[in-house]
Amino acid sequence: MNWWEETVFYEIYMPSFNDSNQDGIGDFRGITGKIDYLKELGIGGIWLTPYYPSPKVDNGYDISDYFSIDPIYGNWEDFNLFIKKAHDANIRVIVDLVVNHTSDEHTWFIESRSSHNNPKRDWYIWRKQPNNWESFFGGSAWTLDENTKAYYYHSFSEKQVDLNWTHSEVKQAIFEVIDFWIDKGIDGFRLDVINNLSTSCSFKDNPYDEEGKQIHLNDVNQPGILEAIKSIEEHVKKRNSSLFTVGEISSDRLDLIEQYAGPDLLDVTFNFNFGSLEKLDIDEMFLQLKQMKETYQENRYPTLFFGSHDMPRFWNRLASKDLRVYQLLAALLLTSRGVPFIYYGDELGTGDFVPHSLEEIKDIQAINRYHDEKNKNKTDQAALLEANKVNRDRSRASIQWWDKKQDHSWIGFAKKNPDEKQIFQWFKQLLALRKKYYRAIYDYQILNKENDLIYYQLGKVVVLLNFGKKTKLDNKWGNLDMLLSNGKVQVSNEQIIITDKTTWIGKVRV
Ligand code: GLC
Ligand code: CA
């Protein structure tokens, strides 16, 4: 079995996790200082968001040098120590591979834009005239470069320039990046917006939906994309077949997401069909669970997550600050079939951070939205409200790890949960339980829902998640031993009575 099939990952948003030298920015020494904490929690893998040198237009997802560490996060000694300490604690480390685009300050792009006949000209995508493609951060995806009077393509900000994946030298250059980090001892990669790679030279306009919103049809999932991903995967696995790859596929359609994983393709992909719902919807969640059960069989797995640096905290978004709902969701995250990812602070019930003015906003997506709204003659207050709706800063604030007042954070401090100790214990117990009773190979024997009670059985473990009122369920299992619960549950041979908003996990007695 692959190690990652049994691993619970923990995403660390680099600048915000733990700051060791009080300059307001998280760093490698800070993470190393938290290895014991992560070990106690029980995670087995860390996903690090980008820590490479970057002008930080998109907080590191705009890389200007693939072969270094940004000095604000530490030096090589700090990095090596972190990897060693993590490995000593049996925690693996995967790093973010952002190869759809580079920063416009990357030397490759500086060369490319310098003249029409620069050898790196075609490493990026240049056109005399733009088409209608829109950037995912708003506005046209094309920017005119005065120097050579041509437009370059950027699916995100104009300072994140898309690489031309039809060019063999680009591929080779990225393979060198991959090799470099493998040599540094990392255990795998998280591939950023990997279905966005420009793998075709066709620039057909995108269509619009009825509301006039652009449908991203021709700029993503282009012809050639699977071959490109296969070649990355082949390169990684040739180096070491135990290296893990997880791809970010920008879609909430399971059929599409799943095309990118499988033999010769990515190990797993992020399932935006499930964890990124905008609000709690038990019916929809159950439907998606069912579809995931159908889609992922034998040695294929979905990923499970309710948080990331791109979505609001699930304490607010899904649990509406209800501790018991939060506990139910945590149980779902950590007991269902798939590869779970905890986002830093989830284990403490961290809530959304909300900026109160344009000056406080760091996220480029929100800043762009603010200006769009202002251009529509909205007031500052109204623009701020709209900007905060898409503001990814909400989940990116620093954790205040100790009581002594820390007065400095590059962004601000995350909202502390008054029940953080209890929530931490809950996560810890769930992780321990998963480790003890679950083997990822187990399939659902049962996956069902009655009213707002979702229940399932994996192996010998039975999980009852009652999101609704007190309810009854026929006992299909006979003798059950309780493993973990946070409420009153009466189990008799005929039926199970479970109080409202209660989690109950048990084991079939044999
Ligand atoms: C991914 C990252 C996001 C970033 C974007 C562009 O979606 O998760 O934070 O803005 O890629 O790199
Ligand atoms: Ca620091």
Coordinates of C-alpha atoms and ligand atoms in Angstrom, one line a residue:
M1 CA 0.0 0.0 0.0
N2 CA 1.2 3.5 -0.7
W3 CA 2.0 5.6 2.4
W4 CA -0.3 8.4 1.3
E5 CA -3.4 6.1 1.3
E6 CA -3.1 6.1 5.1
T7 CA -2.0 9.6 5.7
V8 CA -3.8 12.6 6.9
F9 CA -2.2 15.8 5.5
Y10 CA -2.0 19.2 7.1
E11 CA -1.8 22.3 4.9
I12 CA 0.5 25.0 6.1
Y13 CA 0.0 28.5 4.7
M14 CA 3.6 29.5 4.8
P15 CA 3.5 33.2 5.9
S16 CA 0.8 32.6 8.6
F17 CA 1.5 29.4 10.4
N18 CA 4.2 30.2 13.0
D19 CA 6.6 33.0 13.2
S20 CA 9.9 32.2 15.1
N21 CA 11.6 35.6 15.0
Q22 CA 8.6 38.0 15.4
D23 CA 8.9 39.8 12.2
G24 CA 5.2 39.0 11.6
I25 CA 5.8 36.3 9.0
G26 CA 5.7 32.6 9.5
D27 CA 8.9 30.8 8.7
F28 CA 10.7 27.4 8.6
R29 CA 12.0 27.6 12.2
G30 CA 8.5 28.3 13.3
I31 CA 7.2 25.2 11.6
T32 CA 10.0 23.1 13.0
G33 CA 9.0 24.4 16.4
K34 CA 5.6 23.0 15.8
I35 CA 6.5 19.5 14.7
D36 CA 5.8 18.1 18.2
Y37 CA 2.4 19.8 18.2
L38 CA 1.6 18.3 14.8
K39 CA 2.9 14.9 15.9
E40 CA 0.6 15.1 18.9
L41 CA -2.3 16.0 16.7
G42 CA -1.5 12.9 14.7
I43 CA -1.0 14.1 11.1
G44 CA 1.3 12.2 8.8
G45 CA 2.0 14.7 6.0
I46 CA 2.5 18.4 5.6
W47 CA 1.6 20.4 2.4
L48 CA 3.7 23.6 2.3
T49 CA 2.4 26.4 0.2
P50 CA 5.0 28.3 -1.9
Y51 CA 8.1 29.4 0.0
Y52 CA 10.2 30.4 -3.1
P53 CA 11.4 33.9 -3.8
S54 CA 8.5 35.9 -5.1
P55 CA 7.2 39.5 -5.4
K56 CA 4.2 38.2 -3.5
V57 CA 1.5 39.6 -5.8
D58 CA -0.3 36.4 -5.1
N59 CA 1.5 35.5 -1.9
G60 CA 4.1 33.2 -3.4
Y61 CA 2.0 31.7 -6.2
D62 CA 4.0 34.1 -8.4
I63 CA 7.5 32.5 -8.3
S64 CA 10.5 34.4 -9.4
D65 CA 13.1 31.7 -8.7
Y66 CA 12.3 28.0 -8.5
F67 CA 15.6 27.0 -6.9
S68 CA 15.7 29.0 -3.7
I69 CA 13.9 29.8 -0.5
D70 CA 12.6 33.3 0.1
P71 CA 14.9 34.6 2.9
I72 CA 11.9 35.9 4.8
Y73 CA 11.1 32.2 5.5
G74 CA 14.7 31.2 6.5
N75 CA 17.8 29.8 4.8
W76 CA 18.9 26.4 3.6
E77 CA 19.9 25.3 7.1
D78 CA 16.4 26.1 8.4
F79 CA 14.8 24.2 5.5
N80 CA 17.0 21.2 5.9
L81 CA 16.4 21.1 9.7
F82 CA 12.7 21.3 9.1
I83 CA 12.8 18.4 6.6
K84 CA 14.9 16.4 9.0
K85 CA 12.7 17.1 12.1
A86 CA 9.6 16.3 10.1
H87 CA 11.0 13.0 8.9
D88 CA 12.3 12.1 12.3
A89 CA 8.7 12.5 13.5
N90 CA 7.4 10.3 10.6
I91 CA 5.8 13.3 9.0
R92 CA 6.3 13.6 5.2
V93 CA 6.5 16.9 3.4
I94 CA 5.0 17.8 0.0
V95 CA 5.6 21.1 -1.6
D96 CA 3.6 23.3 -4.0
L97 CA 4.7 23.1 -7.6
V98 CA 3.4 26.2 -9.4
V99 CA 4.2 25.6 -13.0
N100 CA 1.3 27.0 -14.9
H101 CA 2.8 30.4 -14.6
T102 CA 5.9 32.3 -13.2
S103 CA 6.2 35.8 -11.8
D104 CA 6.7 38.5 -14.4
E105 CA 9.9 39.1 -12.5
H106 CA 11.3 35.6 -13.2
T107 CA 14.4 35.9 -15.4
W108 CA 12.7 33.6 -18.0
F109 CA 10.0 36.2 -18.5
I110 CA 12.4 39.2 -18.4
E111 CA 14.3 37.5 -21.2
S112 CA 11.1 36.5 -23.1
R113 CA 9.7 40.0 -23.1
S114 CA 13.0 41.6 -24.1
S115 CA 12.7 41.0 -27.9
H116 CA 10.8 39.1 -30.5
N117 CA 13.8 36.9 -31.2
N118 CA 15.0 36.2 -27.7
P119 CA 15.6 32.4 -27.3
K120 CA 13.0 32.4 -24.5
R121 CA 10.4 34.4 -26.4
D122 CA 8.2 31.3 -26.9
W123 CA 8.5 30.1 -23.3
Y124 CA 5.4 32.2 -22.7
I125 CA 2.4 32.9 -24.8
W126 CA 2.5 36.0 -27.0
R127 CA -0.1 37.2 -29.5
K128 CA -0.6 40.3 -31.7
Q129 CA -4.2 40.5 -30.7
P130 CA -5.9 39.2 -27.5
N131 CA -9.0 36.9 -27.6
N132 CA -11.8 37.2 -25.1
W133 CA -10.3 35.0 -22.4
E134 CA -10.8 36.4 -18.9
S135 CA -8.4 36.1 -16.0
F136 CA -9.6 34.2 -13.0
F137 CA -8.7 37.3 -11.0
G138 CA -10.9 39.5 -13.2
G139 CA -10.4 41.5 -16.3
S140 CA -8.8 40.4 -19.6
A141 CA -6.2 37.6 -19.4
W142 CA -4.0 39.5 -21.9
T143 CA -1.7 42.4 -21.2
L144 CA 0.0 44.5 -23.8
D145 CA 3.7 44.7 -23.4
E146 CA 4.8 48.1 -24.8
N147 CA 8.4 46.9 -25.5
T148 CA 7.5 44.4 -28.3
K149 CA 3.9 45.6 -28.9
A150 CA 2.5 42.2 -28.2
Y151 CA 0.1 40.7 -25.7
Y152 CA 1.1 38.1 -23.2
Y153 CA -1.3 35.6 -21.6
H154 CA -1.9 35.4 -17.9
S155 CA -4.8 33.3 -16.6
F156 CA -4.4 34.9 -13.1
S157 CA -2.9 38.3 -12.4
E158 CA -0.9 40.2 -15.0
K159 CA 2.2 39.5 -12.9
Q160 CA 1.6 35.8 -13.1
V161 CA 2.5 34.9 -16.7
D162 CA 1.5 31.6 -18.2
L163 CA 4.2 29.3 -19.4
N164 CA 3.9 27.8 -22.9
W165 CA 3.6 24.1 -22.3
T166 CA 3.7 23.2 -26.0
H167 CA 7.4 24.2 -25.9
S168 CA 9.7 21.3 -25.1
E169 CA 12.3 23.5 -23.4
V170 CA 9.7 24.7 -20.9
K171 CA 9.0 21.1 -19.9
Q172 CA 12.7 20.3 -19.5
A173 CA 13.2 23.4 -17.4
I174 CA 10.3 22.3 -15.1
F175 CA 11.7 18.8 -14.9
E176 CA 14.9 20.4 -13.5
V177 CA 12.8 22.1 -10.9
I178 CA 11.2 18.8 -9.9
D179 CA 14.6 17.1 -9.7
F180 CA 16.0 19.8 -7.6
W181 CA 13.3 19.5 -4.9
I182 CA 13.3 15.7 -5.0
D183 CA 17.0 16.0 -4.2
K184 CA 16.2 18.1 -1.3
G185 CA 14.4 15.2 0.3
I186 CA 10.7 16.2 -0.2
D187 CA 8.1 13.5 -0.5
G188 CA 5.8 14.7 -3.2
F189 CA 4.1 17.7 -4.9
R190 CA 0.9 19.5 -4.8
L191 CA 0.4 20.7 -8.4
D192 CA -1.1 24.1 -8.6
V193 CA -4.0 24.8 -11.1
I194 CA -2.6 21.9 -13.1
N195 CA -5.5 21.6 -15.6
N196 CA -4.9 25.2 -16.6
L197 CA -1.6 24.5 -18.4
S198 CA -1.5 25.9 -21.9
T199 CA -1.0 22.8 -23.9
S200 CA -2.6 23.7 -27.1
C201 CA -2.0 26.6 -29.5
S202 CA -5.7 27.1 -30.2
F203 CA -7.1 30.3 -28.9
K204 CA -10.8 30.0 -29.6
D205 CA -12.9 32.5 -27.7
N206 CA -14.8 31.4 -24.6
P207 CA -18.6 31.3 -24.6
Y208 CA -20.8 33.1 -22.0
D209 CA -23.6 31.8 -19.9
E210 CA -27.1 33.3 -19.7
E211 CA -26.0 35.8 -17.1
G212 CA -23.2 37.0 -19.3
K213 CA -20.5 35.3 -17.2
Q214 CA -17.7 33.7 -19.2
I215 CA -17.5 30.0 -19.3
H216 CA -13.9 28.8 -19.1
L217 CA -14.2 26.3 -21.9
N218 CA -11.2 26.7 -24.1
D219 CA -8.6 28.1 -21.7
V220 CA -8.6 25.2 -19.3
N221 CA -8.6 21.4 -19.8
Q222 CA -7.0 22.0 -23.2
P223 CA -6.2 19.3 -25.7
G224 CA -2.8 17.8 -24.7
I225 CA -3.3 18.4 -21.0
L226 CA -3.4 14.7 -20.1
E227 CA -0.2 14.1 -22.0
A228 CA 1.5 17.0 -20.2
I229 CA 0.4 15.7 -16.8
K230 CA 1.5 12.2 -17.7
S231 CA 4.9 13.3 -18.6
I232 CA 5.3 15.2 -15.3
E233 CA 4.0 12.2 -13.4
E234 CA 6.3 9.8 -15.3
H235 CA 9.3 12.1 -14.5
V236 CA 8.4 12.2 -10.8
K237 CA 7.7 8.5 -10.4
K238 CA 10.8 7.5 -12.4
R239 CA 12.8 9.2 -9.7
N240 CA 11.0 7.5 -6.9
S241 CA 7.7 5.6 -7.2
S242 CA 6.8 6.5 -3.6
L243 CA 6.6 10.2 -4.3
F244 CA 3.1 11.5 -4.0
T245 CA 1.3 13.8 -6.4
V246 CA -2.0 15.7 -5.7
G247 CA -3.3 18.0 -8.4
E248 CA -5.5 21.0 -8.0
I249 CA -8.1 20.7 -10.7
S250 CA -10.2 23.9 -11.0
S251 CA -13.6 22.3 -11.3
D252 CA -16.5 21.1 -9.1
R253 CA -17.5 18.3 -11.6
L254 CA -16.4 15.0 -10.3
D255 CA -16.3 13.3 -13.7
L256 CA -13.9 15.9 -14.9
I257 CA -11.8 16.0 -11.8
E258 CA -11.4 12.3 -11.8
Q259 CA -10.1 12.2 -15.4
Y260 CA -6.8 13.6 -14.0
A261 CA -6.1 10.8 -11.6
G262 CA -5.2 7.2 -12.2
P263 CA -2.4 4.9 -13.4
D264 CA 0.2 7.2 -15.1
L265 CA -1.7 10.2 -14.0
L266 CA -1.9 12.0 -10.6
D267 CA -2.3 10.0 -7.5
V268 CA -5.2 12.1 -6.3
T269 CA -6.9 15.4 -7.1
F270 CA -8.7 17.9 -5.0
N271 CA -12.4 17.3 -5.0
F272 CA -14.1 20.7 -5.2
N273 CA -17.4 18.9 -5.5
F274 CA -17.6 18.2 -1.8
G275 CA -15.6 20.3 0.6
S276 CA -16.0 23.7 -1.0
L277 CA -19.8 24.0 -0.8
E278 CA -20.8 27.6 0.1
K279 CA -23.0 26.6 2.9
L280 CA -24.1 23.5 4.8
D281 CA -26.3 21.3 2.7
I282 CA -26.7 17.8 4.0
D283 CA -28.5 16.5 1.0
E284 CA -25.9 17.8 -1.4
M285 CA -23.1 16.6 0.8
F286 CA -24.6 13.1 0.9
L287 CA -25.2 13.1 -2.8
Q288 CA -21.5 14.0 -3.4
L289 CA -20.4 11.3 -0.9
K290 CA -22.5 8.8 -2.8
Q291 CA -21.0 9.9 -6.1
M292 CA -17.5 9.7 -4.7
K293 CA -18.3 6.2 -3.5
E294 CA -19.3 5.2 -7.1
T295 CA -16.4 7.0 -8.8
Y296 CA -13.5 5.9 -6.5
Q297 CA -13.1 2.2 -6.2
E298 CA -10.4 -0.1 -5.1
N299 CA -7.2 1.8 -5.1
R300 CA -8.6 5.2 -6.3
Y301 CA -9.4 7.8 -3.6
P302 CA -11.0 11.2 -3.4
T303 CA -9.5 13.8 -1.2
L304 CA -11.4 15.2 1.7
F305 CA -11.1 18.8 2.9
F306 CA -13.3 21.5 4.3
G307 CA -10.7 24.2 4.3
S308 CA -7.8 25.7 2.3
H309 CA -6.1 29.0 1.7
D310 CA -8.6 29.7 -1.1
M311 CA -11.8 29.3 0.8
P312 CA -13.4 30.7 3.9
R313 CA -12.9 28.8 7.2
F314 CA -15.5 26.0 7.6
W315 CA -16.1 27.2 11.2
N316 CA -18.1 30.0 9.6
R317 CA -19.0 28.7 6.2
L318 CA -20.3 25.3 7.0
A319 CA -20.7 25.1 10.8
S320 CA -22.1 28.6 11.2
K321 CA -20.0 28.8 14.4
D322 CA -21.9 25.8 15.9
L323 CA -19.5 23.7 17.8
R324 CA -21.5 20.5 17.4
V325 CA -21.9 20.9 13.7
Y326 CA -18.2 21.6 13.5
Q327 CA -17.5 18.4 15.4
L328 CA -19.8 16.5 13.0
L329 CA -18.0 17.9 10.0
A330 CA -14.6 17.1 11.5
A331 CA -15.8 13.5 12.0
L332 CA -17.0 13.3 8.5
L333 CA -13.6 14.7 7.2
L334 CA -11.6 12.2 9.3
T335 CA -13.7 9.0 9.1
S336 CA -14.9 8.8 5.5
R337 CA -13.1 7.2 2.6
G338 CA -10.4 9.3 1.0
V339 CA -7.2 11.2 1.7
P340 CA -8.0 14.0 4.2
F341 CA -6.4 17.4 4.3
I342 CA -6.6 19.6 7.4
Y343 CA -6.0 23.2 6.9
Y344 CA -3.8 24.8 9.6
G345 CA -6.1 26.1 12.4
D346 CA -9.0 23.8 11.5
E347 CA -8.0 21.7 14.5
L348 CA -8.5 24.8 16.7
G349 CA -11.8 25.8 15.2
T350 CA -10.3 29.0 13.8
G351 CA -12.8 31.4 12.4
D352 CA -12.7 33.9 9.5
F353 CA -10.6 37.0 9.6
V354 CA -12.4 40.0 8.1
P355 CA -10.5 43.1 6.9
H356 CA -12.2 46.4 7.5
S357 CA -10.7 48.6 4.8
L358 CA -9.0 48.3 1.4
E359 CA -5.7 49.0 3.1
E360 CA -6.1 45.9 5.2
I361 CA -6.8 43.6 2.3
K362 CA -3.9 41.5 1.0
D363 CA -5.6 39.1 -1.4
I364 CA -5.2 40.2 -5.0
Q365 CA -8.6 38.7 -6.0
A366 CA -10.3 40.8 -3.3
I367 CA -8.4 44.0 -4.2
N368 CA -9.3 43.6 -7.9
R369 CA -13.0 43.1 -6.9
Y370 CA -12.9 46.2 -4.8
H371 CA -11.7 48.3 -7.7
D372 CA -14.2 46.8 -10.0
E373 CA -17.0 47.7 -7.6
K374 CA -15.6 51.2 -7.2
N375 CA -15.6 51.5 -11.0
K376 CA -19.3 50.7 -10.9
N377 CA -19.7 53.8 -8.6
K378 CA -20.2 51.8 -5.5
T379 CA -19.4 53.4 -2.1
D380 CA -16.3 52.3 -0.2
Q381 CA -18.4 50.4 2.2
A382 CA -20.4 48.6 -0.5
A383 CA -17.2 47.8 -2.4
L384 CA -15.6 46.4 0.7
L385 CA -18.6 44.2 1.3
E386 CA -18.4 42.8 -2.2
A387 CA -14.6 42.4 -2.0
N388 CA -14.8 40.5 1.3
K389 CA -17.2 38.0 -0.3
V390 CA -14.3 36.7 -2.4
N391 CA -11.6 37.7 0.0
R392 CA -9.2 34.8 0.6
D393 CA -7.6 36.6 3.4
R394 CA -10.4 35.3 5.5
S395 CA -8.7 32.0 6.0
R396 CA -5.1 33.2 5.8
A397 CA -4.6 35.0 9.1
S398 CA -1.8 34.2 11.5
I399 CA -2.4 31.9 14.5
Q400 CA -1.7 33.5 17.8
W401 CA 0.1 30.6 19.4
W402 CA 0.8 32.0 22.8
D403 CA -1.1 34.2 25.3
K404 CA 1.4 37.0 25.4
K405 CA 0.2 39.6 23.1
Q406 CA 1.9 39.3 19.7
D407 CA 1.4 42.6 18.1
H408 CA 2.7 41.8 14.7
S409 CA 1.4 39.8 11.8
W410 CA 1.8 40.6 8.0
I411 CA -2.0 40.2 7.7
G412 CA -3.6 40.1 11.2
F413 CA -4.5 37.4 13.7
A414 CA -7.0 34.7 13.1
K415 CA -10.1 34.6 15.3
K416 CA -9.6 32.4 18.3
N417 CA -12.2 29.9 19.1
P418 CA -13.2 29.9 22.8
D419 CA -13.5 26.1 22.6
E420 CA -10.2 25.6 20.8
K421 CA -8.9 23.1 23.4
Q422 CA -11.9 20.9 23.1
I423 CA -11.8 21.1 19.3
F424 CA -8.1 20.1 19.3
Q425 CA -8.9 17.1 21.5
W426 CA -11.7 16.1 19.2
F427 CA -9.4 16.2 16.1
K428 CA -6.8 14.3 18.0
Q429 CA -9.2 11.6 19.0
L430 CA -10.5 11.3 15.4
L431 CA -7.0 11.1 14.0
A432 CA -6.1 8.4 16.5
L433 CA -9.2 6.5 15.7
R434 CA -8.6 6.7 11.9
K435 CA -5.1 5.5 12.4
K436 CA -6.2 2.6 14.6
Y437 CA -9.2 1.3 12.7
Y438 CA -9.0 2.5 9.1
R439 CA -7.1 1.1 6.3
A440 CA -7.8 3.1 3.3
I441 CA -8.6 0.0 1.3
Y442 CA -11.8 -0.4 3.2
D443 CA -14.8 0.3 1.1
Y444 CA -18.2 1.5 2.3
Q445 CA -20.3 -1.5 3.4
I446 CA -23.1 1.0 4.0
L447 CA -23.5 4.6 3.1
N448 CA -26.9 6.0 3.8
K449 CA -29.0 8.9 5.0
E450 CA -32.2 9.2 6.9
N451 CA -33.5 12.7 7.4
D452 CA -30.4 14.6 8.5
L453 CA -28.6 11.6 9.8
I454 CA -25.7 10.4 7.5
Y455 CA -24.3 7.1 8.5
Y456 CA -21.8 4.7 7.1
Q457 CA -19.7 1.7 7.8
L458 CA -16.1 1.2 6.7
G459 CA -14.6 -2.1 7.8
K460 CA -15.9 -2.7 11.3
V461 CA -16.3 1.0 12.1
V462 CA -19.8 2.5 12.1
V463 CA -20.2 6.2 11.9
L464 CA -23.4 8.1 12.8
L465 CA -23.5 11.8 12.0
N466 CA -26.8 13.3 13.1
F467 CA -26.9 16.9 11.7
G468 CA -30.6 17.2 12.6
K469 CA -33.0 16.6 15.5
K470 CA -33.1 13.6 17.8
T471 CA -33.8 10.6 15.7
K472 CA -34.1 6.8 15.7
L473 CA -32.4 4.3 13.4
D474 CA -32.9 0.6 13.1
N475 CA -29.9 -1.2 14.4
K476 CA -28.5 -3.1 11.4
W477 CA -25.3 -4.2 13.2
G478 CA -26.3 -5.9 16.4
N479 CA -23.7 -5.5 19.1
L480 CA -21.8 -2.3 18.8
D481 CA -19.0 -0.9 21.0
M482 CA -18.7 2.8 21.2
L483 CA -15.3 4.3 20.1
L484 CA -16.1 8.1 20.3
S485 CA -19.1 10.2 20.8
N486 CA -20.1 13.7 21.9
G487 CA -23.7 13.1 22.9
K488 CA -26.4 10.8 24.2
V489 CA -26.9 7.7 22.2
Q490 CA -28.9 4.7 23.2
V491 CA -28.0 1.5 21.5
S492 CA -30.2 -1.5 21.8
N493 CA -30.4 -4.6 19.6
E494 CA -33.4 -3.2 17.8
Q495 CA -32.7 0.5 17.5
I496 CA -30.4 3.3 18.0
I497 CA -31.6 6.6 19.4
I498 CA -29.3 9.5 18.8
T499 CA -29.7 13.1 20.2
D500 CA -29.6 16.2 18.0
K501 CA -26.4 17.3 16.3
T502 CA -24.5 14.3 17.7
T503 CA -21.5 12.3 16.4
W504 CA -21.3 8.7 17.3
I505 CA -18.6 6.3 16.2
G506 CA -18.7 2.6 17.1
K507 CA -17.3 -0.7 16.2
V508 CA -19.2 -3.9 15.2
R509 CA -18.5 -6.6 17.9
V510 CA -17.4 -9.9 16.4
Ligands
GLC1 C1 -4.2 28.1 -6.9 C2 -3.8 28.5 -5.6 C3 -4.3 30.0 -5.4 C4 -3.6 30.8 -6.4 C5 -3.8 30.3 -7.8 C6 -2.9 30.9 -8.8 O1 -5.6 28.1 -7.1 O2 -4.4 27.7 -4.6 O3 -4.0 30.4 -4.1 O4 -4.0 32.1 -6.4 O5 -3.6 28.9 -7.9 O6 -1.6 30.4 -8.7
CA2 CA 9.4 35.2 10.8

